[in-house]
PDB file of C-alpha atoms in Angstrom:
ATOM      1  CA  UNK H 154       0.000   0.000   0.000  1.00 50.00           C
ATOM      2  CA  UNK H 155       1.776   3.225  -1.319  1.00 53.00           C
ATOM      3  CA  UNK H 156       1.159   6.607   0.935  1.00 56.00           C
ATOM      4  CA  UNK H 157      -1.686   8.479   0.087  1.00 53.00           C
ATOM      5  CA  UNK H 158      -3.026  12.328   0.349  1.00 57.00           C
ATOM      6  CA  UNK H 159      -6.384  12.760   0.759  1.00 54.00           C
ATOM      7  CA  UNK H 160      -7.924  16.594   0.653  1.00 49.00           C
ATOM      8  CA  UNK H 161     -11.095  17.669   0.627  1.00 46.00           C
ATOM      9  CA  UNK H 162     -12.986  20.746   0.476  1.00 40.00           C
ATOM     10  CA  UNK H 163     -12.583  23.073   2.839  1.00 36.00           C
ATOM     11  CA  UNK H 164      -9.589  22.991   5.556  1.00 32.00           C
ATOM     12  CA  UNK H 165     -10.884  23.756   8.981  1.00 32.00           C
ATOM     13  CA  UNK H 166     -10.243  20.473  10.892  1.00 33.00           C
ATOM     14  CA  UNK H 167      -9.884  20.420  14.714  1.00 32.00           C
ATOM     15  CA  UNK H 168      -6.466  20.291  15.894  1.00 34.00           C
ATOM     16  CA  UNK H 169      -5.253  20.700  19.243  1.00 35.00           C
ATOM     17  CA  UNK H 170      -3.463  24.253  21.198  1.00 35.00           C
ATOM     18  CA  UNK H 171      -1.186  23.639  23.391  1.00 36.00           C
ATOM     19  CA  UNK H 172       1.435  26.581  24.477  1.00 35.00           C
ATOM     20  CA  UNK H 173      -0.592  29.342  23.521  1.00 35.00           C
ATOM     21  CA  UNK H 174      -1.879  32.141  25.611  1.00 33.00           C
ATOM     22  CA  UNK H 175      -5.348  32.019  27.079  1.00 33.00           C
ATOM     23  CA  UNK H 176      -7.365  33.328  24.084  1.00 32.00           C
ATOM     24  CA  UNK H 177     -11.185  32.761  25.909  1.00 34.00           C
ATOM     25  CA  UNK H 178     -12.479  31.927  23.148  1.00 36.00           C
ATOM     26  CA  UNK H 179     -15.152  29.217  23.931  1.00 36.00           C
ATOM     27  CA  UNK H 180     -18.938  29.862  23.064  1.00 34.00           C
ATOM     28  CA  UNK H 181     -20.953  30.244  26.413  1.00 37.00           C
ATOM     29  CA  UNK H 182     -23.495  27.485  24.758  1.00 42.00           C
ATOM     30  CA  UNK H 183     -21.358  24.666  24.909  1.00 45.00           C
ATOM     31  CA  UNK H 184     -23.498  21.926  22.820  1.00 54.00           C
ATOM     32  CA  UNK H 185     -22.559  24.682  19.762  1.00 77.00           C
ATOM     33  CA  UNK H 186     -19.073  23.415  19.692  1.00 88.00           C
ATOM     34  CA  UNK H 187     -15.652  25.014  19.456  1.00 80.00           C
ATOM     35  CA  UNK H 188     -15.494  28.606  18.422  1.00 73.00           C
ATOM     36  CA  UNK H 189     -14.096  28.529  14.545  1.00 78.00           C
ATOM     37  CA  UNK H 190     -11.251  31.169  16.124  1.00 74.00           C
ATOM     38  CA  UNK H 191      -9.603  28.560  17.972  1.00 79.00           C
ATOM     39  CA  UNK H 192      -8.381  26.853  14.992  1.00 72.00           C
ATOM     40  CA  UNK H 193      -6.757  29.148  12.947  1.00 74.00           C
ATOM     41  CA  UNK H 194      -3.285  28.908  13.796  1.00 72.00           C
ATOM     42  CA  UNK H 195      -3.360  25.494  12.102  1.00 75.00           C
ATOM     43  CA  UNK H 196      -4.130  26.555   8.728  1.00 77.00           C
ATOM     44  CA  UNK H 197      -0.666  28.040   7.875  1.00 80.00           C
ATOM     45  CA  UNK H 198       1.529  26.355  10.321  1.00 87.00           C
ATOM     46  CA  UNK H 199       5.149  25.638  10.321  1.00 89.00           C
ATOM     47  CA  UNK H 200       5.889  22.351  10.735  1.00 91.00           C
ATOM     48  CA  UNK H 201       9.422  22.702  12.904  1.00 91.00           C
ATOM     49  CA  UNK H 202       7.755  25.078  15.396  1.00 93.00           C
ATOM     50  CA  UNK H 203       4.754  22.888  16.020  1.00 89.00           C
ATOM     51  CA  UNK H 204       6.845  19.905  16.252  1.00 92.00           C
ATOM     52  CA  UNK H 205       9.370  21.479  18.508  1.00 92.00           C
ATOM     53  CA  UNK H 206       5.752  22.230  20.814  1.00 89.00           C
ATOM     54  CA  UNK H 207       4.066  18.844  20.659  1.00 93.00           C
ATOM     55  CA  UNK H 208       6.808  16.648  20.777  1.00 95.00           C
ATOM     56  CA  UNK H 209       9.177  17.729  23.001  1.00 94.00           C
ATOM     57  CA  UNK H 210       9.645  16.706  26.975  1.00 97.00           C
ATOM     58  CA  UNK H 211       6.711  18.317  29.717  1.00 96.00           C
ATOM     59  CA  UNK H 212       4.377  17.572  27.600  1.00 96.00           C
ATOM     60  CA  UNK H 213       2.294  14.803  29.436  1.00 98.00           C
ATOM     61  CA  UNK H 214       0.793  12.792  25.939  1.00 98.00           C
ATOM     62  CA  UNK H 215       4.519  13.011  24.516  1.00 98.00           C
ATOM     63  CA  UNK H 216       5.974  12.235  27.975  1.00 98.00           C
ATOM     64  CA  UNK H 217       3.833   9.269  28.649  1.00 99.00           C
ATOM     65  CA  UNK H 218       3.327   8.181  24.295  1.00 98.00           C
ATOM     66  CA  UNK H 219       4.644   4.500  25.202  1.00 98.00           C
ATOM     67  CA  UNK H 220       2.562   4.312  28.223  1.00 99.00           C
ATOM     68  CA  UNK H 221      -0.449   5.236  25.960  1.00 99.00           C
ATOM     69  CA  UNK H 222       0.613   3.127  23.542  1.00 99.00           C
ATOM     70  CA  UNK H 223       0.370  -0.165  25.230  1.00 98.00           C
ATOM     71  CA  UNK H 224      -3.207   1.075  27.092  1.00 99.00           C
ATOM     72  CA  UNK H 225      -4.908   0.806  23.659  1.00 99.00           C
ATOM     73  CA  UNK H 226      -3.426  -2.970  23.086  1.00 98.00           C
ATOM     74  CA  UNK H 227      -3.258  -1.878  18.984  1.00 99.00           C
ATOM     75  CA  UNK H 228      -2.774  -5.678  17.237  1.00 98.00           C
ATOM     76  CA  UNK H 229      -1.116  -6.034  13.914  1.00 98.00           C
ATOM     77  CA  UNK H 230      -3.465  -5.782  11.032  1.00 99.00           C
ATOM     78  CA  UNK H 231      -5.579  -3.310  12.968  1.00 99.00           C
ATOM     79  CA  UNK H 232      -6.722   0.020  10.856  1.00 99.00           C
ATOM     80  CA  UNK H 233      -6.533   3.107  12.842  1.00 99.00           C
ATOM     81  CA  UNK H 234      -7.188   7.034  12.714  1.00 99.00           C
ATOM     82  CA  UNK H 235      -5.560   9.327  14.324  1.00 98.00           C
ATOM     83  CA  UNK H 236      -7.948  12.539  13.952  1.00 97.00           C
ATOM     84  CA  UNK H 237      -5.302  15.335  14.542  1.00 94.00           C
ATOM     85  CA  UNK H 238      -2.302  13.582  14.250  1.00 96.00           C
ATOM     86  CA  UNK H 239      -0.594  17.284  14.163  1.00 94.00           C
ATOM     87  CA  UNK H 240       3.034  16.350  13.913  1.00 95.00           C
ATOM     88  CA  UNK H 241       2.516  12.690  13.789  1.00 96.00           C
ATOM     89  CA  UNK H 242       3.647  12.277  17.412  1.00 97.00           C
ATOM     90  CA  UNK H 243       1.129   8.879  17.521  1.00 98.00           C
ATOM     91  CA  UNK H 244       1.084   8.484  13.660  1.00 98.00           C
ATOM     92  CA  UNK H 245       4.435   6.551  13.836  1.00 95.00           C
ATOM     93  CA  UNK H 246       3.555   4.849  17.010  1.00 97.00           C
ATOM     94  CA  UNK H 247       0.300   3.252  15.812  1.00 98.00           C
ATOM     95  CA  UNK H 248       2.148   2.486  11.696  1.00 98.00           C
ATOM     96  CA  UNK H 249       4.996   0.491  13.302  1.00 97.00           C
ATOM     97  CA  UNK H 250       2.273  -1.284  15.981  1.00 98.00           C
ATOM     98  CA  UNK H 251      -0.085  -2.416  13.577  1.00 98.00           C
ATOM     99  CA  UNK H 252       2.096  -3.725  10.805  1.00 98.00           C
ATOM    100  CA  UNK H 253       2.263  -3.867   7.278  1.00 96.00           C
ATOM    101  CA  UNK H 254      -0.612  -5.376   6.869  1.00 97.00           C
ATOM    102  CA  UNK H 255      -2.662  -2.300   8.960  1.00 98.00           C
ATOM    103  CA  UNK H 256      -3.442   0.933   8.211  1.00 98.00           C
ATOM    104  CA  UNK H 257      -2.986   4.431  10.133  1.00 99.00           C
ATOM    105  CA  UNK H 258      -5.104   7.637   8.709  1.00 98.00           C
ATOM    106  CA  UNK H 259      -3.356  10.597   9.793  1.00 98.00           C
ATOM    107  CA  UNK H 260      -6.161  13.620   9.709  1.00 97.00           C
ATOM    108  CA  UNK H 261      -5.876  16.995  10.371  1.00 93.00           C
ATOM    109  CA  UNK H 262      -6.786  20.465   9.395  1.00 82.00           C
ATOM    110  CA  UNK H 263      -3.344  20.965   7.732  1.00 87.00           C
ATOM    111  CA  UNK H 264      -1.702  20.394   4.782  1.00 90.00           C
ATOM    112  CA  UNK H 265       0.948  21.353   5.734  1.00 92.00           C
ATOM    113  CA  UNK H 266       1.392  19.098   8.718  1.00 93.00           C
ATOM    114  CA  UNK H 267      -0.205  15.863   6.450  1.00 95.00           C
ATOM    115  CA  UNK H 268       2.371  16.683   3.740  1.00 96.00           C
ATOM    116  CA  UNK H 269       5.649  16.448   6.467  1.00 95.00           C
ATOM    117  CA  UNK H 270       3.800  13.424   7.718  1.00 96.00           C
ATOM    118  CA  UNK H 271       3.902  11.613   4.868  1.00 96.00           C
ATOM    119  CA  UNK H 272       7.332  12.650   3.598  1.00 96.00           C
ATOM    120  CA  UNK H 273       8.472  11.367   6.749  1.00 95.00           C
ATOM    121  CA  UNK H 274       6.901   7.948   6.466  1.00 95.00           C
ATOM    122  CA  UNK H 275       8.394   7.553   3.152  1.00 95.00           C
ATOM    123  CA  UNK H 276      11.889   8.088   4.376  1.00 95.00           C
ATOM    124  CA  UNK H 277      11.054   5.770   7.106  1.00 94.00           C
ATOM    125  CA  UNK H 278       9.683   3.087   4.490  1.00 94.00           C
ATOM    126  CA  UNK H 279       6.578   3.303   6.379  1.00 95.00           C
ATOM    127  CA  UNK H 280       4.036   2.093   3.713  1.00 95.00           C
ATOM    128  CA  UNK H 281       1.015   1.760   5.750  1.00 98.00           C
ATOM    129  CA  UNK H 282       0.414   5.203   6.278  1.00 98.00           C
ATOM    130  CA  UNK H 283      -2.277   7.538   4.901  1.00 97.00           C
ATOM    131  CA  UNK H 284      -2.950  11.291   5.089  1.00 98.00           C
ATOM    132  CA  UNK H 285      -6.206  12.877   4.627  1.00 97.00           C
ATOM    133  CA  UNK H 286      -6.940  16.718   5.048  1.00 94.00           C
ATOM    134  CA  UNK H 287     -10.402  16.848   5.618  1.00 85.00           C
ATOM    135  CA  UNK H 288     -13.183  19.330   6.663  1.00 77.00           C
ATOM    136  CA  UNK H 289     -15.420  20.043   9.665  1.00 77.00           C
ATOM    137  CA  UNK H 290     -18.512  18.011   7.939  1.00 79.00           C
ATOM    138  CA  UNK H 291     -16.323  14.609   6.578  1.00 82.00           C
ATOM    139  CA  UNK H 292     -13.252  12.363   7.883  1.00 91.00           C
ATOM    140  CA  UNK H 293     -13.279  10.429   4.315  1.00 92.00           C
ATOM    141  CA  UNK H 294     -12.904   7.143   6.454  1.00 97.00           C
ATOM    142  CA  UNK H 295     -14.537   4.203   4.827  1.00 96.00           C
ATOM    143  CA  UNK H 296     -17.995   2.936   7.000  1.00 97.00           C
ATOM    144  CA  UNK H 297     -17.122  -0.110   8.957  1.00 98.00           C
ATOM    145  CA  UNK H 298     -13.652   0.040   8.414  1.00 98.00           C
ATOM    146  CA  UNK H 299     -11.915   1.296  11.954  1.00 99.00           C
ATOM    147  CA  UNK H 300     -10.789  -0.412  14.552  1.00 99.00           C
ATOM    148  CA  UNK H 301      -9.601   2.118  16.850  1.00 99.00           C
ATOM    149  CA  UNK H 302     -10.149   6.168  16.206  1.00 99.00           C
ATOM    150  CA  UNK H 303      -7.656   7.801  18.832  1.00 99.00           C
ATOM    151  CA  UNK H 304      -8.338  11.579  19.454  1.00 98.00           C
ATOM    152  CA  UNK H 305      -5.523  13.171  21.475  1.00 98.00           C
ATOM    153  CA  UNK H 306      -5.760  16.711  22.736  1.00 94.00           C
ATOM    154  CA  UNK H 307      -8.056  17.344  19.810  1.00 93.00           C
ATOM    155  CA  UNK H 308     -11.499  16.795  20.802  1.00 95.00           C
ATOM    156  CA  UNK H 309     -12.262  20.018  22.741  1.00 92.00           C
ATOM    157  CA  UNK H 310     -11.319  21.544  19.133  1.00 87.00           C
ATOM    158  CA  UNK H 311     -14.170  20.117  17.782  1.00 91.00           C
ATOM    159  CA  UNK H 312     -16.821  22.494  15.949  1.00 90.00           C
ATOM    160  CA  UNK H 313     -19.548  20.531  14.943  1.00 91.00           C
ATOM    161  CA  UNK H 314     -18.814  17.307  17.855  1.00 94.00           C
ATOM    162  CA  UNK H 315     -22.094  15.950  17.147  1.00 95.00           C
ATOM    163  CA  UNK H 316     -21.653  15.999  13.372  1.00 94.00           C
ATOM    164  CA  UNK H 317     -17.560  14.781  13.750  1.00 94.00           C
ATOM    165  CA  UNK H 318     -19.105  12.081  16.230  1.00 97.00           C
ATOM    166  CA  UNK H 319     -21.684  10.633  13.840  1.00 97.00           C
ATOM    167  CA  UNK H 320     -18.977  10.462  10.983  1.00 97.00           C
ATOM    168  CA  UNK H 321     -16.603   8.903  13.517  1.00 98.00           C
ATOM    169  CA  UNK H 322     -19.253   6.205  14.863  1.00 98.00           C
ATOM    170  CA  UNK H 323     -19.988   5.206  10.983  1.00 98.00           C
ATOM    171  CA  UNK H 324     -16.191   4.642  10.199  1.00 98.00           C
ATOM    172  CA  UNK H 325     -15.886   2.159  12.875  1.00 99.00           C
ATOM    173  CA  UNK H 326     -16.931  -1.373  12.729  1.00 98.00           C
ATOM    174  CA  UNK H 327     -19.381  -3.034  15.064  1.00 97.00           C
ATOM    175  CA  UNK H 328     -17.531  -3.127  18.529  1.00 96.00           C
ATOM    176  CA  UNK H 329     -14.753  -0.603  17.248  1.00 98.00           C
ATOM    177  CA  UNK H 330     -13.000   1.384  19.627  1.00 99.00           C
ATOM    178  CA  UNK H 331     -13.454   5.495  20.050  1.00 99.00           C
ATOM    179  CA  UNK H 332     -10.588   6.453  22.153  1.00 99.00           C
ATOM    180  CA  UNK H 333     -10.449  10.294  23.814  1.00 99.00           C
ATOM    181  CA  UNK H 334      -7.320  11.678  25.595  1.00 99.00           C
ATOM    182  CA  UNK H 335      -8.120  15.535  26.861  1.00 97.00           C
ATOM    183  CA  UNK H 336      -7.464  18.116  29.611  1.00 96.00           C
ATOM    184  CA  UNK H 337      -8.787  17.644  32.619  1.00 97.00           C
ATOM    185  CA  UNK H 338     -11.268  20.859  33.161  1.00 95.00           C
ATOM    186  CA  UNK H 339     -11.491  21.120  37.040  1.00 93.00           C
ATOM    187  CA  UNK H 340     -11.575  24.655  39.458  1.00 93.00           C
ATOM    188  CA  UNK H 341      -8.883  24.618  41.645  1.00 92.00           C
ATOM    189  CA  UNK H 342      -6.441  22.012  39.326  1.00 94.00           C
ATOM    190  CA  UNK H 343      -6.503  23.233  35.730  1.00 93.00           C
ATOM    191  CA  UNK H 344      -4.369  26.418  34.431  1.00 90.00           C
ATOM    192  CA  UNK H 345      -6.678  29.622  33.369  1.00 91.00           C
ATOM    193  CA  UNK H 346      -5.494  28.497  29.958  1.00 84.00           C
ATOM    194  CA  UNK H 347      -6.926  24.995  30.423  1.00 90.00           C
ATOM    195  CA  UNK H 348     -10.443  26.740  31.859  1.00 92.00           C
ATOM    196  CA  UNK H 349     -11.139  29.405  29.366  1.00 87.00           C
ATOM    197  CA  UNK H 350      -9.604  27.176  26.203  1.00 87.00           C
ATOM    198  CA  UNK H 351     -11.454  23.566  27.122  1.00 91.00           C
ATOM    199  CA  UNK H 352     -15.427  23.964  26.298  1.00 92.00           C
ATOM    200  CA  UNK H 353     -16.635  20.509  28.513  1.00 94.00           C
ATOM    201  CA  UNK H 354     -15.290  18.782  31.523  1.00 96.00           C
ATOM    202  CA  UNK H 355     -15.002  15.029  31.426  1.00 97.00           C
ATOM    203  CA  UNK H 356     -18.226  14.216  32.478  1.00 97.00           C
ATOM    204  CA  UNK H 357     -19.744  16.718  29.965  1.00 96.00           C
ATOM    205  CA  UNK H 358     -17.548  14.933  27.270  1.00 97.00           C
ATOM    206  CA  UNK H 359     -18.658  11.416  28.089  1.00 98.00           C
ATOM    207  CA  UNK H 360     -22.281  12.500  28.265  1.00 98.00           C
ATOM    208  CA  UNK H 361     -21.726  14.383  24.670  1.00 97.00           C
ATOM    209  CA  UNK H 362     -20.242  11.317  23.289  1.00 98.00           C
ATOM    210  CA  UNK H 363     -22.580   8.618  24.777  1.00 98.00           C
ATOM    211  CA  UNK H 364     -25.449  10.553  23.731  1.00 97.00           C
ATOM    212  CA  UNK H 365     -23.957   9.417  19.875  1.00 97.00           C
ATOM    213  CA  UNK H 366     -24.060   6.093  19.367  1.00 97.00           C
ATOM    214  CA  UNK H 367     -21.322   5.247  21.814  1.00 98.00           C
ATOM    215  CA  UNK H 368     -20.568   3.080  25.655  1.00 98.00           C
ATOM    216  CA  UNK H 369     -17.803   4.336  27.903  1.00 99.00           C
ATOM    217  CA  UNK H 370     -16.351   0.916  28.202  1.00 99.00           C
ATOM    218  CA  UNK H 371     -12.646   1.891  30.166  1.00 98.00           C
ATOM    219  CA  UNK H 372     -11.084   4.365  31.309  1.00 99.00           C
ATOM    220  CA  UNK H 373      -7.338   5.013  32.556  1.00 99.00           C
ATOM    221  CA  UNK H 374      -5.911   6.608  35.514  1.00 98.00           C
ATOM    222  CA  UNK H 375      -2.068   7.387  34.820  1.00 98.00           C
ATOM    223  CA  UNK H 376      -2.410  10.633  33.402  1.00 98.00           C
ATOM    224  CA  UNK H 377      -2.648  13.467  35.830  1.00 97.00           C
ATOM    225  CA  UNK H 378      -3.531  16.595  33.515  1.00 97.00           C
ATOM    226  CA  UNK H 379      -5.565  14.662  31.180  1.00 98.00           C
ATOM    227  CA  UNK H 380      -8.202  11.939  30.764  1.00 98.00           C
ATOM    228  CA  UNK H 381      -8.191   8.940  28.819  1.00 99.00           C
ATOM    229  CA  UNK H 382     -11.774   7.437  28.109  1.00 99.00           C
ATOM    230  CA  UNK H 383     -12.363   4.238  25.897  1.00 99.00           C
ATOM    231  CA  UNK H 384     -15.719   4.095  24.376  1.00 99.00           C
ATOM    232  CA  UNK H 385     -17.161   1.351  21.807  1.00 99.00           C
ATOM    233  CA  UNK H 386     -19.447   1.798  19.141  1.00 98.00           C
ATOM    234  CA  UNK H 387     -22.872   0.548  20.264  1.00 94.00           C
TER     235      UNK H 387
END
């Protein structure tokens, strides 16, 4: 299977912020989704920078990437999507896990960021590793085809979740696996920038996602400023 780009119309994925400043930009009606603003410095991005940001030591998801690894129990052969695979931090993780004979979709808003992804799957002879840019209203996934969709740091990006959870709950196959890693949204124990930046709190998030078609079927406890919730497609 060679690498393949995928685009679509439209380039306003979710993708996750983390070292910028407080911008308070969530809507006060949460159910309406991520404000559009909180996106934008993903659609011209420079790939160094952002790479220097999400994979680099402190941060807890790159810190603790093998831990997380062997928590989802990924089996050779498996097909996975890694909606905002930004730098490809997981990306590699998940291609060398599941084999040549699986799959990995790296999404994400940018081209920018799928184009470096795939270059550097190529040089790593990677060949089970597809990019798709996509928009807010399609993940061009195949129905039925997922076994595991891993969102890290990405979901409280989400515009439309109800829309991106529908399109995520038909790419999966019957028992597939949606798996959500995301701040922790608590008074006293998040930052300001984790309060005013993060529109729903676990429990808001597991209601938002049950309410779609999905189980919370495990959950892990090793993370300290984020979650990590397994659900399966109903």
């Amino acid at each position: 299977m060679g690498l393949t780009l995928i685009y679509l119309p439209r380039l306003v994925f979710i993708l996750l912020l983390t070292a910028l400043p407080s911008l308070s930009l969530m809507a006060e009606d949460h159910s309406a989704g991520a404000d559009p603003r909180i996106n934008q410095p993903y659609q011209d991005p420079d790939f160094q920078v952002w790479q220097d940001i999400f994979e680099s030591p402190g941060r807890e998801v790159y810190d603790d990437r093998e831990a997380i690894l062997q928590a989802l129990n990924l089996e050779t052969g498996m097909w996975v999507a890694d909606i905002g695979a930004g730098t490809g931090l997981f990306t590699w993780l998940f291609a060398t896990e599941v084999g040549d004979q699986g799959r990995v979709f790296a999404v994400d808003i940018s081209s920018e960021f799928i184009r470096n992804i795939l270059q550097i799957a190529r040089q790593s002879n990677l060949k089970n590793v597809q990019g798709i840019v996509n928009s807010q209203t399609s993940l061009a996934l195949q129905p039925d085809t997922m076994d595991v969709v891993f969102v890290c740091d990405t979901y409280h990006h989400f515009e439309q979740p109800q829309v991106m959870l529908k399109l995520i709950h038909q790419s999966l196959k019957s028992g597939g696996r949606l798996v959500v890693i995301d701040y922790r949204k608590r008074p006293g124990f998040s930052s300001n920038w984790v309060m005013d930046h993060v529109r729903l709190d676990r429990d808001g998030v597991i209601a938002e996602i049950e309410q779609s078609g999905f189980r919370l079927s495990g959950e892990e406890n090793f993370l300290r400023a984020n979650y990590f919730l397994t659900f399966t497609k109903k």
